[in-house]
Coordinates of C-alpha atoms and ligand atoms in Angstrom, one line a residue:
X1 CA -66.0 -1.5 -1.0
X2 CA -63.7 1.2 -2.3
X3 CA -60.2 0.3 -3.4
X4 CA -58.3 3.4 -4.5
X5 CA -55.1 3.3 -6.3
X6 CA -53.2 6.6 -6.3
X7 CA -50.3 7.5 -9.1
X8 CA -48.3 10.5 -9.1
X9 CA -48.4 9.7 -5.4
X10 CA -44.9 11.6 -4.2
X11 CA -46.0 14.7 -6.4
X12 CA -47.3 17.7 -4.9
X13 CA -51.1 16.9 -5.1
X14 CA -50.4 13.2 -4.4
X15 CA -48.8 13.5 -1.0
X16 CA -52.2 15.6 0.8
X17 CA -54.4 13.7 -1.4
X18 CA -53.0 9.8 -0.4
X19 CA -53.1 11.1 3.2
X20 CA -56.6 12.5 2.8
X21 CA -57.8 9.0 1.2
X22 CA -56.4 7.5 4.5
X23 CA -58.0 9.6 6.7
X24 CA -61.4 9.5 5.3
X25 CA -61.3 5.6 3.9
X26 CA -58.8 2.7 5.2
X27 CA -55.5 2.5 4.9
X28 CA -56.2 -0.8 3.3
X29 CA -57.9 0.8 0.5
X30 CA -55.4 2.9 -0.7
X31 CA -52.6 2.0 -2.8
X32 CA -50.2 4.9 -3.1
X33 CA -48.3 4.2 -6.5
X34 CA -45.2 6.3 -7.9
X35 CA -42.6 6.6 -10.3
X36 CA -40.3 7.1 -7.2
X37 CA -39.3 3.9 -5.0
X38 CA -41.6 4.3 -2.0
X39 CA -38.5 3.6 0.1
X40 CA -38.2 8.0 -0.9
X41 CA -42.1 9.0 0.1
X42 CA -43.0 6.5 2.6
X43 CA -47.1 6.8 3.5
X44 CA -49.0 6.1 6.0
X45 CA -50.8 2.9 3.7
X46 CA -49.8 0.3 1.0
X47 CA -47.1 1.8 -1.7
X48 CA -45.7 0.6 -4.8
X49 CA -43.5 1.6 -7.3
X50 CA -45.4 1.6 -10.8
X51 CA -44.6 3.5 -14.1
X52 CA -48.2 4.2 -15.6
X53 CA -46.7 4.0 -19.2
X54 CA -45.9 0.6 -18.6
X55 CA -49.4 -0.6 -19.4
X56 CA -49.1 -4.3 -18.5
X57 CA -47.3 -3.3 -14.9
X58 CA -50.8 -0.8 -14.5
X59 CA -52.8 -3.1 -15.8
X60 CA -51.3 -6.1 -13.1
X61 CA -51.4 -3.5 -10.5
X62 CA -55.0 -2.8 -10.8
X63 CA -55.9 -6.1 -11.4
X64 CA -53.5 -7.4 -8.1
X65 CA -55.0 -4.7 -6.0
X66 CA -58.8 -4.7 -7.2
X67 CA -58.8 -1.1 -7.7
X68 CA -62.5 0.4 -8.0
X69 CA -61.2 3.5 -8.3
X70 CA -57.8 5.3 -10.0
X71 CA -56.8 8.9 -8.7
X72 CA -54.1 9.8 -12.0
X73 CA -52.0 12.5 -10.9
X74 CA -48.8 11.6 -12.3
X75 CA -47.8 14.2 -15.2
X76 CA -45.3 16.7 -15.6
X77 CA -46.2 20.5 -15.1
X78 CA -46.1 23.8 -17.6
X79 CA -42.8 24.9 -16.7
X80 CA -40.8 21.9 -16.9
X81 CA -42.8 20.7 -20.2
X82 CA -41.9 23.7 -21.9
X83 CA -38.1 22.5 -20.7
X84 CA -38.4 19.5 -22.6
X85 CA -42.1 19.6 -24.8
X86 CA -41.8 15.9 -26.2
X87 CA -41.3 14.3 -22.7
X88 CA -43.9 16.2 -21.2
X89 CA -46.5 14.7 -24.4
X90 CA -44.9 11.1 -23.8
X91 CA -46.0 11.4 -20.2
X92 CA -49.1 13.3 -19.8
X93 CA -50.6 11.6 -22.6
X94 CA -49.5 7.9 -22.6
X95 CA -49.8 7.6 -18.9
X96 CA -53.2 9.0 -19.5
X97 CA -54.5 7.0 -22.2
X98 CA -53.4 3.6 -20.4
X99 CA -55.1 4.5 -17.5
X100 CA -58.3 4.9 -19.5
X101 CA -57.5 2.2 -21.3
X102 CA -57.5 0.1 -17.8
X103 CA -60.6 1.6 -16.0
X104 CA -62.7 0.6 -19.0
X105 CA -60.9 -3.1 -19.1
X106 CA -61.4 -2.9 -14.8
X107 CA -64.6 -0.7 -14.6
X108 CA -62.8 1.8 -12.4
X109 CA -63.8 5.5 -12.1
X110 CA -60.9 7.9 -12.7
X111 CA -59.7 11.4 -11.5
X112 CA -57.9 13.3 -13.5
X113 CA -56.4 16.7 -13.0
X114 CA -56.8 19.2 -15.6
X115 CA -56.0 22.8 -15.2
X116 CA -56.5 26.5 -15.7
X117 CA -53.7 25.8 -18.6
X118 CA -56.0 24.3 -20.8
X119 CA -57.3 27.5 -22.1
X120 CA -55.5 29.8 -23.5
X121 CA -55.0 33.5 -25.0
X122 CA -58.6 33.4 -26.9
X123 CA -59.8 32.5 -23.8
X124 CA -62.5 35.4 -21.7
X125 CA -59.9 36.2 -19.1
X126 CA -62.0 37.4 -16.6
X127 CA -63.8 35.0 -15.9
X128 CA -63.1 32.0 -17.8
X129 CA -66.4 30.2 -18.8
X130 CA -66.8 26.5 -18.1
X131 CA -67.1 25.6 -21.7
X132 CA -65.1 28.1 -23.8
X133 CA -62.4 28.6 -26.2
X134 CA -59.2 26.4 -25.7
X135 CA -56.4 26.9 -27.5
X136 CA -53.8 27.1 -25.0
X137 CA -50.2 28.1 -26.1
X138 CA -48.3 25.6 -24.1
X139 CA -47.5 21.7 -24.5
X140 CA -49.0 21.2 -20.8
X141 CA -52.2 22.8 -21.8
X142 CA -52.0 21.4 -25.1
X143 CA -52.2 17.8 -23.0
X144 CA -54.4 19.0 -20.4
X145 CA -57.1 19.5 -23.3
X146 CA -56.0 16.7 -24.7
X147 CA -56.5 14.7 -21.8
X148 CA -59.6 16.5 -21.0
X149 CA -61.3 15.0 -24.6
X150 CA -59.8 11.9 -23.4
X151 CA -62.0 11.8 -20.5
X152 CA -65.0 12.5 -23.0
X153 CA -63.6 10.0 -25.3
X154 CA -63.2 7.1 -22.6
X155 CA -66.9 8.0 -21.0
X156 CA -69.2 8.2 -24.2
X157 CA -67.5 5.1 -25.6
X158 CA -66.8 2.7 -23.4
X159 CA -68.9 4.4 -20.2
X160 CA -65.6 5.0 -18.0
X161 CA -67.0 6.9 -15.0
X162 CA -64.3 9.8 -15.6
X163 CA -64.2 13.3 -13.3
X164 CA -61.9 16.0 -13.9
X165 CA -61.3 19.3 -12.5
X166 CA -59.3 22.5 -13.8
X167 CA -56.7 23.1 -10.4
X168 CA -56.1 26.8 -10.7
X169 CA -52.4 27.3 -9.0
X170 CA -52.3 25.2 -6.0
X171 CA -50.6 26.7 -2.6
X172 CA -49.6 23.7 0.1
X173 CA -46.9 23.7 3.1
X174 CA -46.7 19.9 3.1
X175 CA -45.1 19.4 -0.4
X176 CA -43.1 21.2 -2.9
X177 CA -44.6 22.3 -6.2
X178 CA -43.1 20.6 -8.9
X179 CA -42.1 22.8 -12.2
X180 CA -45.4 24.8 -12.9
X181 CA -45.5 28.6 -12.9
X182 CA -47.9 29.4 -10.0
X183 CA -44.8 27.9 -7.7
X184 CA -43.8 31.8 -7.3
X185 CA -46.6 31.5 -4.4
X186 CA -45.3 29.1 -2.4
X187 CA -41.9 29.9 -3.3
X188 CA -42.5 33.0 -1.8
X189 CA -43.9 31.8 1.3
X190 CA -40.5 29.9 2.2
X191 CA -37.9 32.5 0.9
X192 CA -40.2 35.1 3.4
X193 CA -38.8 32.7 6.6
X194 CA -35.6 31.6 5.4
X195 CA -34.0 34.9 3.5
X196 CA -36.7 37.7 4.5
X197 CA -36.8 38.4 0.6
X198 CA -37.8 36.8 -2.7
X199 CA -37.5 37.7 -6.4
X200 CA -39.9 36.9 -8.3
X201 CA -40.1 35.3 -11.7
X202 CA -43.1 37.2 -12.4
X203 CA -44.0 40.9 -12.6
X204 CA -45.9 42.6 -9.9
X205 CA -49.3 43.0 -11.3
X206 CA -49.4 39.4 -13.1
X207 CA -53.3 38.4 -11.1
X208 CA -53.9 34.1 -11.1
X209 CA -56.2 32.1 -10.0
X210 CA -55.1 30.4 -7.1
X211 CA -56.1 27.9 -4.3
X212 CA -55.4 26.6 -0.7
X213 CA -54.6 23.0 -1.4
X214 CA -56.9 21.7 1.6
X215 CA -59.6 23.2 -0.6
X216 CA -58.4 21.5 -3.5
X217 CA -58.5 17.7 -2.1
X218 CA -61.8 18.1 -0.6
X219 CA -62.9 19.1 -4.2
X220 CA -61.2 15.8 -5.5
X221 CA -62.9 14.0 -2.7
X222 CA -66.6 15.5 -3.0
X223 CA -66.5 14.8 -7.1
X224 CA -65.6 11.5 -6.7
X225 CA -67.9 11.0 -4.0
X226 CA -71.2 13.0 -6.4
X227 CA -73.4 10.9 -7.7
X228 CA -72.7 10.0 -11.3
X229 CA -76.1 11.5 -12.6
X230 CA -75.1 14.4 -11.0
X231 CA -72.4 15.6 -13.7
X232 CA -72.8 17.0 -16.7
X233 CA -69.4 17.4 -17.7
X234 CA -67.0 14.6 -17.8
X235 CA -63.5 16.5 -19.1
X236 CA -63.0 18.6 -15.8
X237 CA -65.5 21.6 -14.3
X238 CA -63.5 24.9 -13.3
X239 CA -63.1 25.2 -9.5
X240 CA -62.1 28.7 -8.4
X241 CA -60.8 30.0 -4.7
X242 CA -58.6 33.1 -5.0
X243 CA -56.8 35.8 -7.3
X244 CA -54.0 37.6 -6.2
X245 CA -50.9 39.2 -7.5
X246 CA -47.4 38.7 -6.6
X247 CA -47.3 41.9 -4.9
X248 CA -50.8 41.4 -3.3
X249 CA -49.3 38.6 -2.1
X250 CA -46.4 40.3 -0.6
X251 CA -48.5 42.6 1.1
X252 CA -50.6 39.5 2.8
X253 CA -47.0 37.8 4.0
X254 CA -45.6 41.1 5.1
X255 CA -48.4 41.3 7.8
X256 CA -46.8 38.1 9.5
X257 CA -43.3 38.6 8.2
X258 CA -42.6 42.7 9.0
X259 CA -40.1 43.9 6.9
X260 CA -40.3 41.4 4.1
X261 CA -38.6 42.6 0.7
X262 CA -40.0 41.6 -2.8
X263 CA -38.0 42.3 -5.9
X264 CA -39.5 41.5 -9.6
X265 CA -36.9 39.9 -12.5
X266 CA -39.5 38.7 -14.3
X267 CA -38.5 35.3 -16.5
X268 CA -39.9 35.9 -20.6
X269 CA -41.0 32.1 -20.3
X270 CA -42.9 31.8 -17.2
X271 CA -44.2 35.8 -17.7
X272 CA -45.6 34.6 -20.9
X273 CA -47.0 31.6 -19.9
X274 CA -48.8 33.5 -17.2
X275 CA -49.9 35.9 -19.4
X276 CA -51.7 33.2 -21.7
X277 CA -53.8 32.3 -18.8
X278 CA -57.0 33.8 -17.5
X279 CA -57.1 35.5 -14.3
X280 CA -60.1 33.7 -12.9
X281 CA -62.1 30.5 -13.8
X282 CA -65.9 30.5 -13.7
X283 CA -67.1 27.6 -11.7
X284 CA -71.1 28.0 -11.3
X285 CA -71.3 24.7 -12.5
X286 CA -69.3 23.1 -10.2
X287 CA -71.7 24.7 -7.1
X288 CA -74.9 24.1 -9.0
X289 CA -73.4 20.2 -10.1
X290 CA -71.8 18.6 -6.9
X291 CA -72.1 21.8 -4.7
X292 CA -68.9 22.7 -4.9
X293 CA -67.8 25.8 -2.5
X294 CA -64.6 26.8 -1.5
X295 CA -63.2 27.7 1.9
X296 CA -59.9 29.4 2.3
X297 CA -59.7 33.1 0.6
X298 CA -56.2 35.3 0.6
X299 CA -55.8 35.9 4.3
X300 CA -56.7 32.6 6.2
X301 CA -54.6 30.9 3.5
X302 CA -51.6 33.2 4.6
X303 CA -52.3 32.8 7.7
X304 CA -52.4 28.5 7.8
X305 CA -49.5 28.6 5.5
X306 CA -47.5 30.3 8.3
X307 CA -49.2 28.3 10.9
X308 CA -48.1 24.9 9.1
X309 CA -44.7 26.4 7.8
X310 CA -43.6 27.2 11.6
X311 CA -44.5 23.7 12.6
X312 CA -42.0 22.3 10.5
X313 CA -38.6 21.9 12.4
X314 CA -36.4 22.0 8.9
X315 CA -37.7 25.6 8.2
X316 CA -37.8 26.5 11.6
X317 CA -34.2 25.9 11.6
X318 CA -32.9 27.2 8.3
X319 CA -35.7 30.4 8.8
X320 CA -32.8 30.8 12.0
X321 CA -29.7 30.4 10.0
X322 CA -30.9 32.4 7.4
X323 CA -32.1 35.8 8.9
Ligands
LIG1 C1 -48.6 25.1 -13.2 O1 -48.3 26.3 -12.8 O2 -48.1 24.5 -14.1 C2 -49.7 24.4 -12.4 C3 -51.1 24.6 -13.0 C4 -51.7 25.9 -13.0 O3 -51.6 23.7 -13.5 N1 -49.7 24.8 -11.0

């Protein structure tokens, strides 16, 4: 039986994921773990406060609940770490290390996120091959690669059943992003309702790779699911969806919101962390590997965004206020 213990599980990933875990498994198989009392993110299973750099408390968790299986996505994002470098390292890293540390002592397979920031300006932009230069220019991407060997490390030596994959910016309704510098899209999404306007922190033309996040928990959910033999690649495989640019974007939101106003003051940080990123990830492997395909393009993104967005009476009532 399947026993899934979830950290990170208040974050932005966490939230659709823990609810997607219930949906498909048992409530009864999840345990949604956070640094955040649960009494702030209640969930529709078991939930538990837990500190993954406390490795004794991870380690009695795992052990208490019989965990067969450990989703990882607590870890701070490229934005914020740059905001405070040696923090970021402390948690990205230790967290990640002592839930390695754990799924070896427990025989547990692991998820772990990596991300589109673990390349970096040496990188082929356009696409992004899966195995490649990476030298990223940030302390997230410096962990994410970091984490990423971890994974190799963990799996060659002590046969961890690891599985990663590199998120490009992720686009949800349900929760907030958290600190990372993709956020302009969803930040856009919200300021369209409420204000009719948004300025963005990058400049007009800056193209990401992007993804619908319903896209980007059935990916979590199919890796773990492939059969071991399956994968070749035990860091992370690229997954790709979309790229757009914040005034492609615009254009898309302006078709449901008529008369929507973008202005650009572009922030030096976040522009050049952007910059250092490639434009689109190569992810052949991921469709020949585990058949990885994804679903959601520019347009029936927008258009669920809006659809979810308008369902949510907080919005509904400061998109009112506001306009
Ligand atoms: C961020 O912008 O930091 C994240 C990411 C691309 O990993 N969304």
């Amino acid at each position: 039986m399947k026993r899934i213990l979830v950290t990170g599980a208040a974050g932005q990933i966490g939230t659709e994921l823990t609810s997607s875990l219930v949906a498909r498994y048992r409530a009864g198989e999840i345990l949604a773990t956070d640094i955040r009392h649960p009494a702030d993110w209640a969930r529709d299973c078991p939930a538990e406060q837990l500190d993954c750099l406390d490795l004794d408390a991870l380690r009695a968790t795992v052990k208490r609940f019989g965990a067969t299986a450990i989703h990882h996505l607590a870890a701070i994002l490229s934005a914020t770490a740059e905001a405070d470098p040696v923090r970021a390292y402390r948690i990205n890293m230790n967290g990640l290390v002592n839930v390695l540390q754990v799924a070896a002592e427990r025989r547990c397979r692991v998820f772990v996120p990596s991300s589109i920031a673990a390349f970096g300006p040496g990188t082929p932009r356009d696409p992004a091959p899966q195995s490649t230069v990476q030298r990223p220019t940030t302390m997230y991407g410096v962990t994410k690669v970091a984490g990423e060997l971890l994974c190799d490390y963990y799996h060659g030596r002590f046969g961890v059943d690891a599985r990663g994959l590199r998120f490009p910016g992720l686009i949800s309704y349900a929760a907030p992003p958290g600190g990372g510098t993709t956020d302009y899209a969803v930040e856009m999404f919200h300021a369209s309702l409420c204000e009719g306007r948004y300025t963005c922190f990058l400049r007009a033309d800056t193209r990401m790779d992007m993804m619908y996040m319903p896209d980007a928990i059935r990916a979590v959910i199919e890796l773990m699911e492939a059969s071991p033999t399956a994968l070749t690649h035990r860091n992370a495989f690229n997954i790709t969806a979309m790229q757009f640019t914040p005034a492609e974007l615009a254009a898309e939101i302006r078709a449901h919101v008529p008369g929507f106003r973008i202005d650009y003051d572009p922030d030096p940080l976040r522009q050049s962390i952007a910059d250092s990123w490639p434009s689109r990830l190569d992810d052949s492997e991921a469709r020949e590997q585990w058949g990885w395909r994804h679903e959601y393009g520019l347009p029936d993104m927008a258009a669920d965004m809006f659809r979810g967005l308008h369902a949510q009476p907080a919005l509904t009532a400061a998109a009112s206020a506001g306009r």
